[in-house]
Amino acid sequence: MMGQAGNQDQLFYSFNLDEHVPRDHLLRGIDRFLDLGDLRQHLAPFYSHTGRPSIDPVLMVRMLVVGYCFGIRSERRLCDEVHLNLAYRWFCRLGLEDKVPDHSTFSKNRHGRFRQSEAFRYVFETVLRRCMSEGLVRGEGFAIDASVIKADANRARGVPGAEVVDWRKEEASSRAVREYLDALDAQNPGHDHAGEEQPPSTPPKNVSLTDPASRWTAASGGPAFYAYSTNYLIDLHAGVIMDVEATPAHRSQEVDATKTMVNRVEARFCIKPQRLVGDTAYGTAPMLGWMVQQKGIEPHVPVWDKTERKDDTLSSSDFDWNEQANEYRCPQGHALRSEWRQFTNPRSRITKADTVIYRASQHDCKQCPSKDRCCPNTPVRKIARSVHEAARDVARAISATPAYVQSRSDRKKVEMLFAHLKRILKLDRLRLRGLTGAQDEFLLAATAQNLRRMAKRLTPSGKQEVAMAQ
């Protein structure tokens, strides 16, 4: 006999939302480690004491965590998903009859009190402290790297970097443009940027009219686009993200972000790593000098060295350095010095590039049998020695140790986080514009990654693949 579902409405329902969320659901593990009990107190100074009650900020942050954990990039779609999905409702502490906030609420709070109070950084650091209390952070070794994320900027909506732009036109109504002009004012107080596109420095190749703080780049090897970089500082024990910083997609700014993050982690958590692992981009002389001489951190980083010659002539490494005599010795035994006579007023001899030039004697080079292999095109041989050369020597010595080999393998953990960010969390293109918009997205994504890390490493069912998490 064929059955047929009845359509008679029940008079009473007994429905427990908790019973309908699977025990192995990813959100159960995340909920165990997400404590936002102090968030309201953190935001209290930014709310009025009068008027109608606002949307609960804890509810909004929990909804955003759902969106970033499950790759829901649109806040409009996020509201629909929370309305329909029982697990999402359970995680956000919403009953079946509770109303989901409108998507416009997120924008109003993000550009207002959330940004003023640095609420997203507060949530990120709250989750990080939980990672530390659960034993996932050792603080012995950190890794640093950056990944390029496309900005929400049309490639066709740009102008050459050297072209003067009148920002007083309709583009000035954009929040990203106003933020960009405010940043220029901070760099050059008292300077009018209304009709100027850049501060007096080397301009970029192209400037976006919709998001001028983004950087024109072709880092992926394909067509150029406007982008930002997300910079991760991770602990190598379990791959926990210790800090994140948004920068325009430019190598020098990515390297500078390292100092900001290392100093911030030390100031807020009293943690300074013994070793810092990075690729060649972080092996510049000033960066190595900062790590070794200022911070006392072992640089497990390849040295950025352009002194090696490829035309069979002698390189700087073929010369012996004598620290006590402050001179180099060539293979023939001749000296290269920064000065060949004494001056009444001593001179530092440091160039604008933070180097000291050591020169051989013209008499020695003229009669030297190895001149054709040493300096065939110049009268004397010169060597530019960085003021941070001692730190570079430390990095070279570390590169010959087994610990360095292990560090090169450990560095893959930060690359895996970037792959997870783009493939699983779907953050391969930003939704928000401006540097602060990029920072908000990167902080929330890093928070989601740390929460997922705890849920999958510290819960009984976390080691299993959770189908609903994809």
GROMACS .gro file of C-alpha atoms in nm:
model
  470
    1MET     CA    1   0.000   0.000   0.000
    2MET     CA    2   0.142   0.335  -0.102
    3GLY     CA    3   0.187   0.578   0.181
    4GLN     CA    4   0.100   0.945   0.162
    5ALA     CA    5   0.226   1.224   0.386
    6GLY     CA    6  -0.041   1.402   0.578
    7ASN     CA    7  -0.076   1.777   0.568
    8GLN     CA    8  -0.258   1.832   0.896
    9ASP     CA    9  -0.088   2.098   1.110
   10GLN     CA   10   0.015   2.002   1.460
   11LEU     CA   11  -0.116   2.209   1.743
   12PHE     CA   12   0.202   2.181   1.951
   13TYR     CA   13   0.567   2.127   1.863
   14SER     CA   14   0.854   2.003   2.077
   15PHE     CA   15   1.171   2.099   1.896
   16ASN     CA   16   1.522   2.104   2.042
   17LEU     CA   17   1.763   2.280   1.806
   18ASP     CA   18   2.068   2.125   1.971
   19GLU     CA   19   1.951   1.774   1.887
   20HIS     CA   20   1.945   1.854   1.515
   21VAL     CA   21   2.310   1.965   1.494
   22PRO     CA   22   2.538   1.663   1.428
   23ARG     CA   23   2.786   1.587   1.705
   24ASP     CA   24   3.076   1.590   1.462
   25HIS     CA   25   2.981   1.919   1.301
   26LEU     CA   26   3.271   2.165   1.270
   27LEU     CA   27   3.072   2.441   1.440
   28ARG     CA   28   3.046   2.236   1.759
   29GLY     CA   29   3.424   2.227   1.782
   30ILE     CA   30   3.453   2.597   1.700
   31ASP     CA   31   3.185   2.688   1.954
   32ARG     CA   32   3.385   2.511   2.223
   33PHE     CA   33   3.680   2.746   2.174
   34LEU     CA   34   3.507   3.074   2.085
   35ASP     CA   35   3.438   3.286   2.390
   36LEU     CA   36   3.302   3.634   2.319
   37GLY     CA   37   3.187   3.706   2.671
   38ASP     CA   38   3.401   4.020   2.704
   39LEU     CA   39   3.323   4.162   2.360
   40ARG     CA   40   3.026   4.367   2.480
   41GLN     CA   41   3.238   4.526   2.751
   42HIS     CA   42   3.508   4.607   2.495
   43LEU     CA   43   3.250   4.778   2.270
   44ALA     CA   44   3.051   4.949   2.547
   45PRO     CA   45   3.227   5.290   2.516
   46PHE     CA   46   3.128   5.306   2.147
   47TYR     CA   47   2.753   5.267   2.204
   48SER     CA   48   2.510   5.536   2.317
   49HIS     CA   49   2.345   5.503   2.658
   50THR     CA   50   2.010   5.614   2.518
   51GLY     CA   51   1.788   5.509   2.230
   52ARG     CA   52   1.665   5.171   2.112
   53PRO     CA   53   1.873   4.858   2.180
   54SER     CA   54   2.104   4.774   1.892
   55ILE     CA   55   2.171   4.440   1.727
   56ASP     CA   56   2.381   4.228   1.962
   57PRO     CA   57   2.747   4.263   1.849
   58VAL     CA   58   2.818   3.907   1.966
   59LEU     CA   59   2.551   3.782   1.723
   60MET     CA   60   2.706   3.976   1.435
   61VAL     CA   61   3.057   3.850   1.509
   62ARG     CA   62   2.933   3.491   1.536
   63MET     CA   63   2.760   3.527   1.200
   64LEU     CA   64   3.080   3.665   1.046
   65VAL     CA   65   3.276   3.372   1.189
   66VAL     CA   66   3.030   3.137   1.018
   67GLY     CA   67   3.074   3.322   0.691
   68TYR     CA   68   3.454   3.311   0.696
   69CYS     CA   69   3.473   2.954   0.823
   70PHE     CA   70   3.254   2.824   0.544
   71GLY     CA   71   3.358   3.051   0.259
   72ILE     CA   72   3.033   3.251   0.244
   73ARG     CA   73   3.167   3.568   0.088
   74SER     CA   74   2.846   3.771   0.061
   75GLU     CA   75   2.687   3.912   0.376
   76ARG     CA   76   2.349   3.914   0.203
   77ARG     CA   77   2.389   3.543   0.133
   78LEU     CA   78   2.520   3.488   0.486
   79CYS     CA   79   2.197   3.623   0.630
   80ASP     CA   80   1.998   3.387   0.408
   81GLU     CA   81   2.212   3.089   0.508
   82VAL     CA   82   2.181   3.162   0.880
   83HIS     CA   83   1.805   3.197   0.833
   84LEU     CA   84   1.780   2.852   0.671
   85ASN     CA   85   2.060   2.644   0.828
   86LEU     CA   86   1.983   2.494   1.169
   87ALA     CA   87   2.350   2.451   1.260
   88TYR     CA   88   2.420   2.814   1.182
   89ARG     CA   89   2.122   2.923   1.393
   90TRP     CA   90   2.244   2.708   1.680
   91PHE     CA   91   2.596   2.854   1.663
   92CYS     CA   92   2.462   3.211   1.651
   93ARG     CA   93   2.235   3.146   1.951
   94LEU     CA   94   1.921   3.208   1.745
   95GLY     CA   95   1.597   3.022   1.805
   96LEU     CA   96   1.364   2.909   1.528
   97GLU     CA   97   1.154   3.221   1.559
   98ASP     CA   98   1.437   3.469   1.611
   99LYS     CA   99   1.492   3.718   1.332
  100VAL     CA  100   1.822   3.733   1.147
  101PRO     CA  101   1.975   4.083   1.122
  102ASP     CA  102   1.963   4.262   0.789
  103HIS     CA  103   2.282   4.253   0.584
  104SER     CA  104   2.313   4.633   0.594
  105THR     CA  105   2.372   4.614   0.970
  106PHE     CA  106   2.716   4.466   0.912
  107SER     CA  107   2.829   4.753   0.691
  108LYS     CA  108   2.708   5.018   0.935
  109ASN     CA  109   2.887   4.860   1.229
  110ARG     CA  110   3.202   4.767   1.038
  111HIS     CA  111   3.260   5.123   0.915
  112GLY     CA  112   3.163   5.264   1.252
  113ARG     CA  113   3.213   5.122   1.600
  114PHE     CA  114   3.378   4.794   1.494
  115ARG     CA  115   3.658   4.978   1.315
  116GLN     CA  116   3.692   5.249   1.577
  117SER     CA  117   3.724   4.994   1.856
  118GLU     CA  118   3.940   4.749   1.656
  119ALA     CA  119   3.681   4.486   1.742
  120PHE     CA  120   3.804   4.236   1.483
  121ARG     CA  121   4.161   4.251   1.616
  122TYR     CA  122   4.019   4.208   1.966
  123VAL     CA  123   3.835   3.893   1.856
  124PHE     CA  124   4.145   3.764   1.676
  125GLU     CA  125   4.362   3.812   1.985
  126THR     CA  126   4.096   3.653   2.207
  127VAL     CA  127   4.105   3.340   1.992
  128LEU     CA  128   4.486   3.351   1.985
  129ARG     CA  129   4.499   3.356   2.365
  130ARG     CA  130   4.279   3.047   2.366
  131CYS     CA  131   4.523   2.878   2.126
  132MET     CA  132   4.803   2.963   2.366
  133SER     CA  133   4.614   2.830   2.670
  134GLU     CA  134   4.545   2.504   2.481
  135GLY     CA  135   4.918   2.450   2.425
  136LEU     CA  136   4.922   2.511   2.049
  137VAL     CA  137   5.179   2.791   2.074
  138ARG     CA  138   5.537   2.734   2.188
  139GLY     CA  139   5.697   3.060   2.077
  140GLU     CA  140   6.026   2.895   1.980
  141GLY     CA  141   6.005   2.942   1.606
  142PHE     CA  142   5.798   3.175   1.388
  143ALA     CA  143   5.757   3.183   1.011
  144ILE     CA  144   5.674   3.487   0.801
  145ASP     CA  145   5.533   3.512   0.449
  146ALA     CA  146   5.292   3.714   0.236
  147SER     CA  147   5.033   3.622  -0.024
  148VAL     CA  148   4.877   3.845  -0.287
  149ILE     CA  149   4.496   3.883  -0.281
  150LYS     CA  150   4.311   4.060  -0.562
  151ALA     CA  151   4.147   4.388  -0.468
  152ASP     CA  152   3.788   4.476  -0.553
  153ALA     CA  153   3.907   4.707  -0.830
  154ASN     CA  154   3.849   4.688  -1.205
  155ARG     CA  155   4.168   4.673  -1.409
  156ALA     CA  156   4.016   4.919  -1.656
  157ARG     CA  157   3.940   5.178  -1.387
  158GLY     CA  158   4.293   5.306  -1.344
  159VAL     CA  159   4.536   5.572  -1.461
  160PRO     CA  160   4.917   5.579  -1.501
  161GLY     CA  161   5.090   5.644  -1.171
  162ALA     CA  162   5.263   5.959  -1.294
  163GLU     CA  163   4.935   6.117  -1.409
  164VAL     CA  164   4.779   6.388  -1.193
  165VAL     CA  165   4.432   6.293  -1.069
  166ASP     CA  166   4.170   6.537  -0.945
  167TRP     CA  167   4.022   6.343  -0.655
  168ARG     CA  168   3.757   6.613  -0.601
  169LYS     CA  169   3.540   6.457  -0.871
  170GLU     CA  170   3.278   6.195  -0.806
  171GLU     CA  171   3.539   5.938  -0.696
  172ALA     CA  172   3.598   6.143  -0.380
  173SER     CA  173   3.264   6.021  -0.245
  174SER     CA  174   3.416   5.674  -0.214
  175ARG     CA  175   3.524   5.569   0.134
  176ALA     CA  176   3.834   5.399  -0.007
  177VAL     CA  177   3.944   5.721  -0.180
  178ARG     CA  178   3.890   5.930   0.133
  179GLU     CA  179   4.089   5.680   0.335
  180TYR     CA  180   4.368   5.695   0.077
  181LEU     CA  181   4.380   6.076   0.088
  182ASP     CA  182   4.382   6.070   0.469
  183ALA     CA  183   4.684   5.838   0.456
  184LEU     CA  184   4.864   6.080   0.225
  185ASP     CA  185   4.786   6.367   0.461
  186ALA     CA  186   4.932   6.167   0.749
  187GLN     CA  187   5.253   6.107   0.550
  188ASN     CA  188   5.278   6.469   0.430
  189PRO     CA  189   5.114   6.705   0.683
  190GLY     CA  190   5.001   7.035   0.538
  191HIS     CA  191   5.024   6.914   0.177
  192ASP     CA  192   4.719   6.947  -0.048
  193HIS     CA  193   4.656   6.619  -0.231
  194ALA     CA  194   4.331   6.726  -0.393
  195GLY     CA  195   4.488   6.731  -0.737
  196GLU     CA  196   4.786   6.505  -0.680
  197GLU     CA  197   4.787   6.131  -0.702
  198GLN     CA  198   5.099   6.039  -0.502
  199PRO     CA  199   5.338   6.179  -0.241
  200PRO     CA  200   5.670   6.299  -0.384
  201SER     CA  201   5.825   5.951  -0.427
  202THR     CA  202   5.852   5.693  -0.701
  203PRO     CA  203   5.493   5.651  -0.827
  204PRO     CA  204   5.346   5.307  -0.902
  205LYS     CA  205   5.287   5.203  -1.259
  206ASN     CA  206   4.909   5.237  -1.229
  207VAL     CA  207   4.670   5.378  -0.972
  208SER     CA  208   4.315   5.250  -0.928
  209LEU     CA  209   4.043   5.514  -0.924
  210THR     CA  210   3.815   5.298  -0.710
  211ASP     CA  211   4.073   5.165  -0.461
  212PRO     CA  212   4.389   5.376  -0.492
  213ALA     CA  213   4.560   5.215  -0.192
  214SER     CA  214   4.581   4.882  -0.375
  215ARG     CA  215   4.894   4.806  -0.575
  216TRP     CA  216   4.923   4.720  -0.945
  217THR     CA  217   5.103   4.386  -0.959
  218ALA     CA  218   5.162   4.080  -1.173
  219ALA     CA  219   5.294   3.863  -0.891
  220SER     CA  220   5.114   3.551  -1.009
  221GLY     CA  221   5.284   3.559  -1.347
  222GLY     CA  222   4.960   3.630  -1.534
  223PRO     CA  223   4.788   3.955  -1.629
  224ALA     CA  224   4.852   4.245  -1.392
  225PHE     CA  225   4.582   4.342  -1.143
  226TYR     CA  226   4.527   4.559  -0.836
  227ALA     CA  227   4.595   4.375  -0.513
  228TYR     CA  228   4.677   4.375  -0.143
  229SER     CA  229   4.904   4.139   0.048
  230THR     CA  230   4.806   3.946   0.358
  231ASN     CA  231   5.112   3.897   0.581
  232TYR     CA  232   5.108   3.603   0.821
  233LEU     CA  233   5.330   3.548   1.124
  234ILE     CA  234   5.276   3.191   1.243
  235ASP     CA  235   5.404   2.972   1.523
  236LEU     CA  236   5.573   2.666   1.373
  237HIS     CA  237   5.455   2.419   1.638
  238ALA     CA  238   5.094   2.385   1.519
  239GLY     CA  239   5.069   2.649   1.248
  240VAL     CA  240   4.872   2.895   1.463
  241ILE     CA  241   4.858   3.246   1.317
  242MET     CA  242   5.019   3.482   1.568
  243ASP     CA  243   4.951   3.803   1.376
  244VAL     CA  244   4.827   3.928   1.041
  245GLU     CA  245   4.885   4.258   0.864
  246ALA     CA  246   4.742   4.400   0.542
  247THR     CA  247   4.973   4.591   0.306
  248PRO     CA  248   4.963   4.697  -0.056
  249ALA     CA  249   5.111   4.425  -0.277
  250HIS     CA  250   5.466   4.559  -0.268
  251ARG     CA  251   5.767   4.361  -0.150
  252SER     CA  252   5.926   4.633   0.063
  253GLN     CA  253   5.602   4.696   0.253
  254GLU     CA  254   5.556   4.324   0.309
  255VAL     CA  255   5.902   4.305   0.466
  256ASP     CA  256   5.834   4.611   0.683
  257ALA     CA  257   5.516   4.444   0.809
  258THR     CA  258   5.734   4.176   0.969
  259LYS     CA  259   5.876   4.426   1.216
  260THR     CA  260   5.528   4.551   1.301
  261MET     CA  261   5.396   4.202   1.373
  262VAL     CA  262   5.696   4.073   1.568
  263ASN     CA  263   5.698   4.385   1.786
  264ARG     CA  264   5.320   4.369   1.838
  265VAL     CA  265   5.327   4.004   1.945
  266GLU     CA  266   5.611   4.075   2.185
  267ALA     CA  267   5.434   4.378   2.332
  268ARG     CA  268   5.092   4.216   2.375
  269PHE     CA  269   5.182   3.855   2.456
  270CYS     CA  270   5.543   3.879   2.579
  271ILE     CA  271   5.651   3.625   2.317
  272LYS     CA  272   5.961   3.664   2.105
  273PRO     CA  273   6.077   3.373   1.888
  274GLN     CA  274   6.426   3.227   1.901
  275ARG     CA  275   6.426   3.186   1.522
  276LEU     CA  276   6.239   3.347   1.237
  277VAL     CA  277   6.191   3.157   0.911
  278GLY     CA  278   6.131   3.330   0.580
  279ASP     CA  279   6.218   3.327   0.212
  280THR     CA  280   6.483   3.530   0.031
  281ALA     CA  281   6.270   3.845   0.030
  282TYR     CA  282   6.331   3.872   0.407
  283GLY     CA  283   6.706   3.821   0.369
  284THR     CA  284   6.800   4.181   0.292
  285ALA     CA  285   7.085   4.333   0.491
  286PRO     CA  286   6.869   4.582   0.691
  287MET     CA  287   6.618   4.309   0.778
  288LEU     CA  288   6.890   4.069   0.892
  289GLY     CA  289   7.050   4.348   1.091
  290TRP     CA  290   6.718   4.416   1.264
  291MET     CA  291   6.670   4.048   1.350
  292VAL     CA  292   7.022   3.981   1.478
  293GLN     CA  293   7.136   4.311   1.625
  294GLN     CA  294   6.812   4.462   1.755
  295LYS     CA  295   6.590   4.165   1.837
  296GLY     CA  296   6.838   3.883   1.902
  297ILE     CA  297   6.647   3.645   1.672
  298GLU     CA  298   6.820   3.375   1.468
  299PRO     CA  299   6.750   3.445   1.099
  300HIS     CA  300   6.666   3.117   0.925
  301VAL     CA  301   6.646   3.309   0.601
  302PRO     CA  302   6.845   3.287   0.275
  303VAL     CA  303   7.076   3.586   0.241
  304TRP     CA  304   6.985   3.828  -0.037
  305ASP     CA  305   7.325   3.845  -0.206
  306LYS     CA  306   7.393   4.001  -0.546
  307THR     CA  307   7.772   4.010  -0.512
  308GLU     CA  308   7.829   3.667  -0.664
  309ARG     CA  309   7.959   3.707  -1.017
  310LYS     CA  310   7.873   3.475  -1.304
  311ASP     CA  311   8.144   3.575  -1.552
  312ASP     CA  312   8.427   3.370  -1.393
  313THR     CA  313   8.572   3.680  -1.224
  314LEU     CA  314   8.642   3.691  -0.852
  315SER     CA  315   8.341   3.752  -0.625
  316SER     CA  316   8.345   3.923  -0.288
  317SER     CA  317   8.335   3.585  -0.117
  318ASP     CA  318   8.682   3.510  -0.263
  319PHE     CA  319   8.828   3.787  -0.046
  320ASP     CA  320   8.917   3.733   0.322
  321TRP     CA  321   8.779   3.976   0.578
  322ASN     CA  322   8.994   4.081   0.874
  323GLU     CA  323   8.778   4.234   1.144
  324GLN     CA  324   9.063   4.363   1.358
  325ALA     CA  325   9.243   4.532   1.071
  326ASN     CA  326   8.917   4.650   0.913
  327GLU     CA  327   9.026   4.538   0.568
  328TYR     CA  328   8.984   4.272   0.301
  329ARG     CA  329   9.267   4.062   0.160
  330CYS     CA  330   9.256   3.951  -0.202
  331PRO     CA  331   9.379   3.603  -0.312
  332GLN     CA  332   9.717   3.760  -0.391
  333GLY     CA  333   9.746   3.895  -0.036
  334HIS     CA  334   9.689   4.263  -0.115
  335ALA     CA  335   9.478   4.480   0.118
  336LEU     CA  336   9.148   4.656   0.039
  337ARG     CA  337   9.074   4.937   0.282
  338SER     CA  338   8.804   5.197   0.332
  339GLU     CA  339   9.069   5.467   0.377
  340TRP     CA  340   9.440   5.467   0.302
  341ARG     CA  341   9.540   5.763   0.517
  342GLN     CA  342   9.445   5.910   0.852
  343PHE     CA  343   9.217   6.213   0.877
  344THR     CA  344   9.210   6.468   1.156
  345ASN     CA  345   8.831   6.430   1.174
  346PRO     CA  346   8.742   6.060   1.142
  347ARG     CA  347   8.489   5.976   0.873
  348SER     CA  348   8.229   5.702   0.885
  349ARG     CA  349   8.258   5.627   0.513
  350ILE     CA  350   7.900   5.498   0.519
  351THR     CA  351   7.715   5.558   0.192
  352LYS     CA  352   7.345   5.627   0.141
  353ALA     CA  353   7.303   5.256   0.070
  354ASP     CA  354   7.439   5.174   0.419
  355THR     CA  355   7.762   5.030   0.281
  356VAL     CA  356   8.130   5.102   0.324
  357ILE     CA  357   8.347   5.093   0.010
  358TYR     CA  358   8.680   4.910   0.041
  359ARG     CA  359   8.934   4.980  -0.234
  360ALA     CA  360   9.261   4.820  -0.328
  361SER     CA  361   9.574   5.018  -0.401
  362GLN     CA  362   9.609   5.116  -0.766
  363HIS     CA  363   9.976   5.021  -0.748
  364ASP     CA  364   9.888   4.670  -0.629
  365CYS     CA  365   9.616   4.615  -0.889
  366LYS     CA  366   9.829   4.745  -1.175
  367GLN     CA  367  10.100   4.486  -1.119
  368CYS     CA  368   9.873   4.202  -1.005
  369PRO     CA  369   9.880   3.890  -1.229
  370SER     CA  370   9.513   3.820  -1.143
  371LYS     CA  371   9.381   4.158  -1.254
  372ASP     CA  372   9.201   4.013  -1.557
  373ARG     CA  373   9.006   3.782  -1.324
  374CYS     CA  374   8.955   4.041  -1.052
  375CYS     CA  375   8.881   4.383  -1.203
  376PRO     CA  376   8.927   4.369  -1.582
  377ASN     CA  377   8.716   4.682  -1.647
  378THR     CA  378   8.825   4.908  -1.360
  379PRO     CA  379   9.165   5.037  -1.241
  380VAL     CA  380   9.120   4.897  -0.888
  381ARG     CA  381   8.901   4.641  -0.719
  382LYS     CA  382   8.622   4.769  -0.495
  383ILE     CA  383   8.404   4.584  -0.248
  384ALA     CA  384   8.090   4.736  -0.095
  385ARG     CA  385   8.049   4.594   0.255
  386SER     CA  386   7.711   4.638   0.422
  387VAL     CA  387   7.700   4.787   0.770
  388HIS     CA  388   7.489   4.480   0.852
  389GLU     CA  389   7.746   4.235   0.713
  390ALA     CA  390   7.796   4.074   1.055
  391ALA     CA  391   7.426   3.983   1.062
  392ARG     CA  392   7.454   3.848   0.707
  393ASP     CA  393   7.744   3.629   0.823
  394VAL     CA  394   7.526   3.496   1.106
  395ALA     CA  395   7.256   3.402   0.854
  396ARG     CA  396   7.514   3.233   0.629
  397ALA     CA  397   7.645   3.028   0.920
  398ILE     CA  398   7.293   2.918   1.018
  399SER     CA  399   7.221   2.811   0.659
  400ALA     CA  400   7.485   2.538   0.693
  401THR     CA  401   7.319   2.373   0.996
  402PRO     CA  402   7.064   2.086   1.014
  403ALA     CA  403   6.827   2.320   1.201
  404TYR     CA  404   6.811   2.540   0.892
  405VAL     CA  405   6.710   2.242   0.677
  406GLN     CA  406   6.428   2.168   0.921
  407SER     CA  407   6.321   2.532   0.914
  408ARG     CA  408   6.292   2.523   0.535
  409SER     CA  409   6.055   2.229   0.572
  410ASP     CA  410   5.857   2.397   0.852
  411ARG     CA  411   5.803   2.704   0.636
  412LYS     CA  412   5.557   2.507   0.425
  413LYS     CA  413   5.303   2.547   0.706
  414VAL     CA  414   5.248   2.913   0.626
  415GLU     CA  415   5.217   2.833   0.254
  416MET     CA  416   4.953   2.573   0.336
  417LEU     CA  417   4.757   2.836   0.529
  418PHE     CA  418   4.753   3.059   0.222
  419ALA     CA  419   4.631   2.770   0.007
  420HIS     CA  420   4.357   2.701   0.262
  421LEU     CA  421   4.269   3.071   0.269
  422LYS     CA  422   4.211   3.086  -0.105
  423ARG     CA  423   4.072   2.741  -0.183
  424ILE     CA  424   3.862   2.655   0.122
  425LEU     CA  425   3.772   2.995   0.266
  426LYS     CA  426   3.734   3.137  -0.088
  427LEU     CA  427   3.931   3.452  -0.006
  428ASP     CA  428   4.106   3.491  -0.340
  429ARG     CA  429   3.946   3.831  -0.401
  430LEU     CA  430   3.848   4.098  -0.150
  431ARG     CA  431   3.495   4.233  -0.110
  432LEU     CA  432   3.588   4.541   0.091
  433ARG     CA  433   3.792   4.831  -0.041
  434GLY     CA  434   4.068   5.033   0.116
  435LEU     CA  435   4.352   4.920   0.340
  436THR     CA  436   4.126   4.902   0.646
  437GLY     CA  437   3.876   4.693   0.452
  438ALA     CA  438   4.153   4.450   0.358
  439GLN     CA  439   4.269   4.443   0.720
  440ASP     CA  440   3.919   4.359   0.841
  441GLU     CA  441   3.888   4.069   0.598
  442PHE     CA  442   4.233   3.932   0.673
  443LEU     CA  443   4.176   3.946   1.049
  444LEU     CA  444   3.843   3.763   1.026
  445ALA     CA  445   3.990   3.500   0.793
  446ALA     CA  446   4.287   3.443   1.025
  447THR     CA  447   4.047   3.415   1.320
  448ALA     CA  448   3.848   3.151   1.132
  449GLN     CA  449   4.164   2.958   1.048
  450ASN     CA  450   4.279   2.952   1.411
  451LEU     CA  451   3.934   2.839   1.525
  452ARG     CA  452   3.927   2.562   1.268
  453ARG     CA  453   4.277   2.461   1.375
  454MET     CA  454   4.166   2.417   1.736
  455ALA     CA  455   3.844   2.241   1.639
  456LYS     CA  456   4.027   1.986   1.425
  457ARG     CA  457   4.319   1.924   1.658
  458LEU     CA  458   4.160   1.933   2.001
  459THR     CA  459   3.813   1.776   1.963
  460PRO     CA  460   3.750   1.399   1.953
  461SER     CA  461   3.589   1.415   1.610
  462GLY     CA  462   3.823   1.683   1.478
  463LYS     CA  463   4.067   1.442   1.314
  464GLN     CA  464   3.795   1.317   1.081
  465GLU     CA  465   3.702   1.495   0.761
  466VAL     CA  466   3.384   1.690   0.821
  467ALA     CA  467   3.184   1.694   0.504
  468MET     CA  468   2.968   1.984   0.614
  469ALA     CA  469   3.275   2.202   0.662
  470GLN     CA  470   3.351   2.213   0.292
   0.00000   0.00000   0.00000
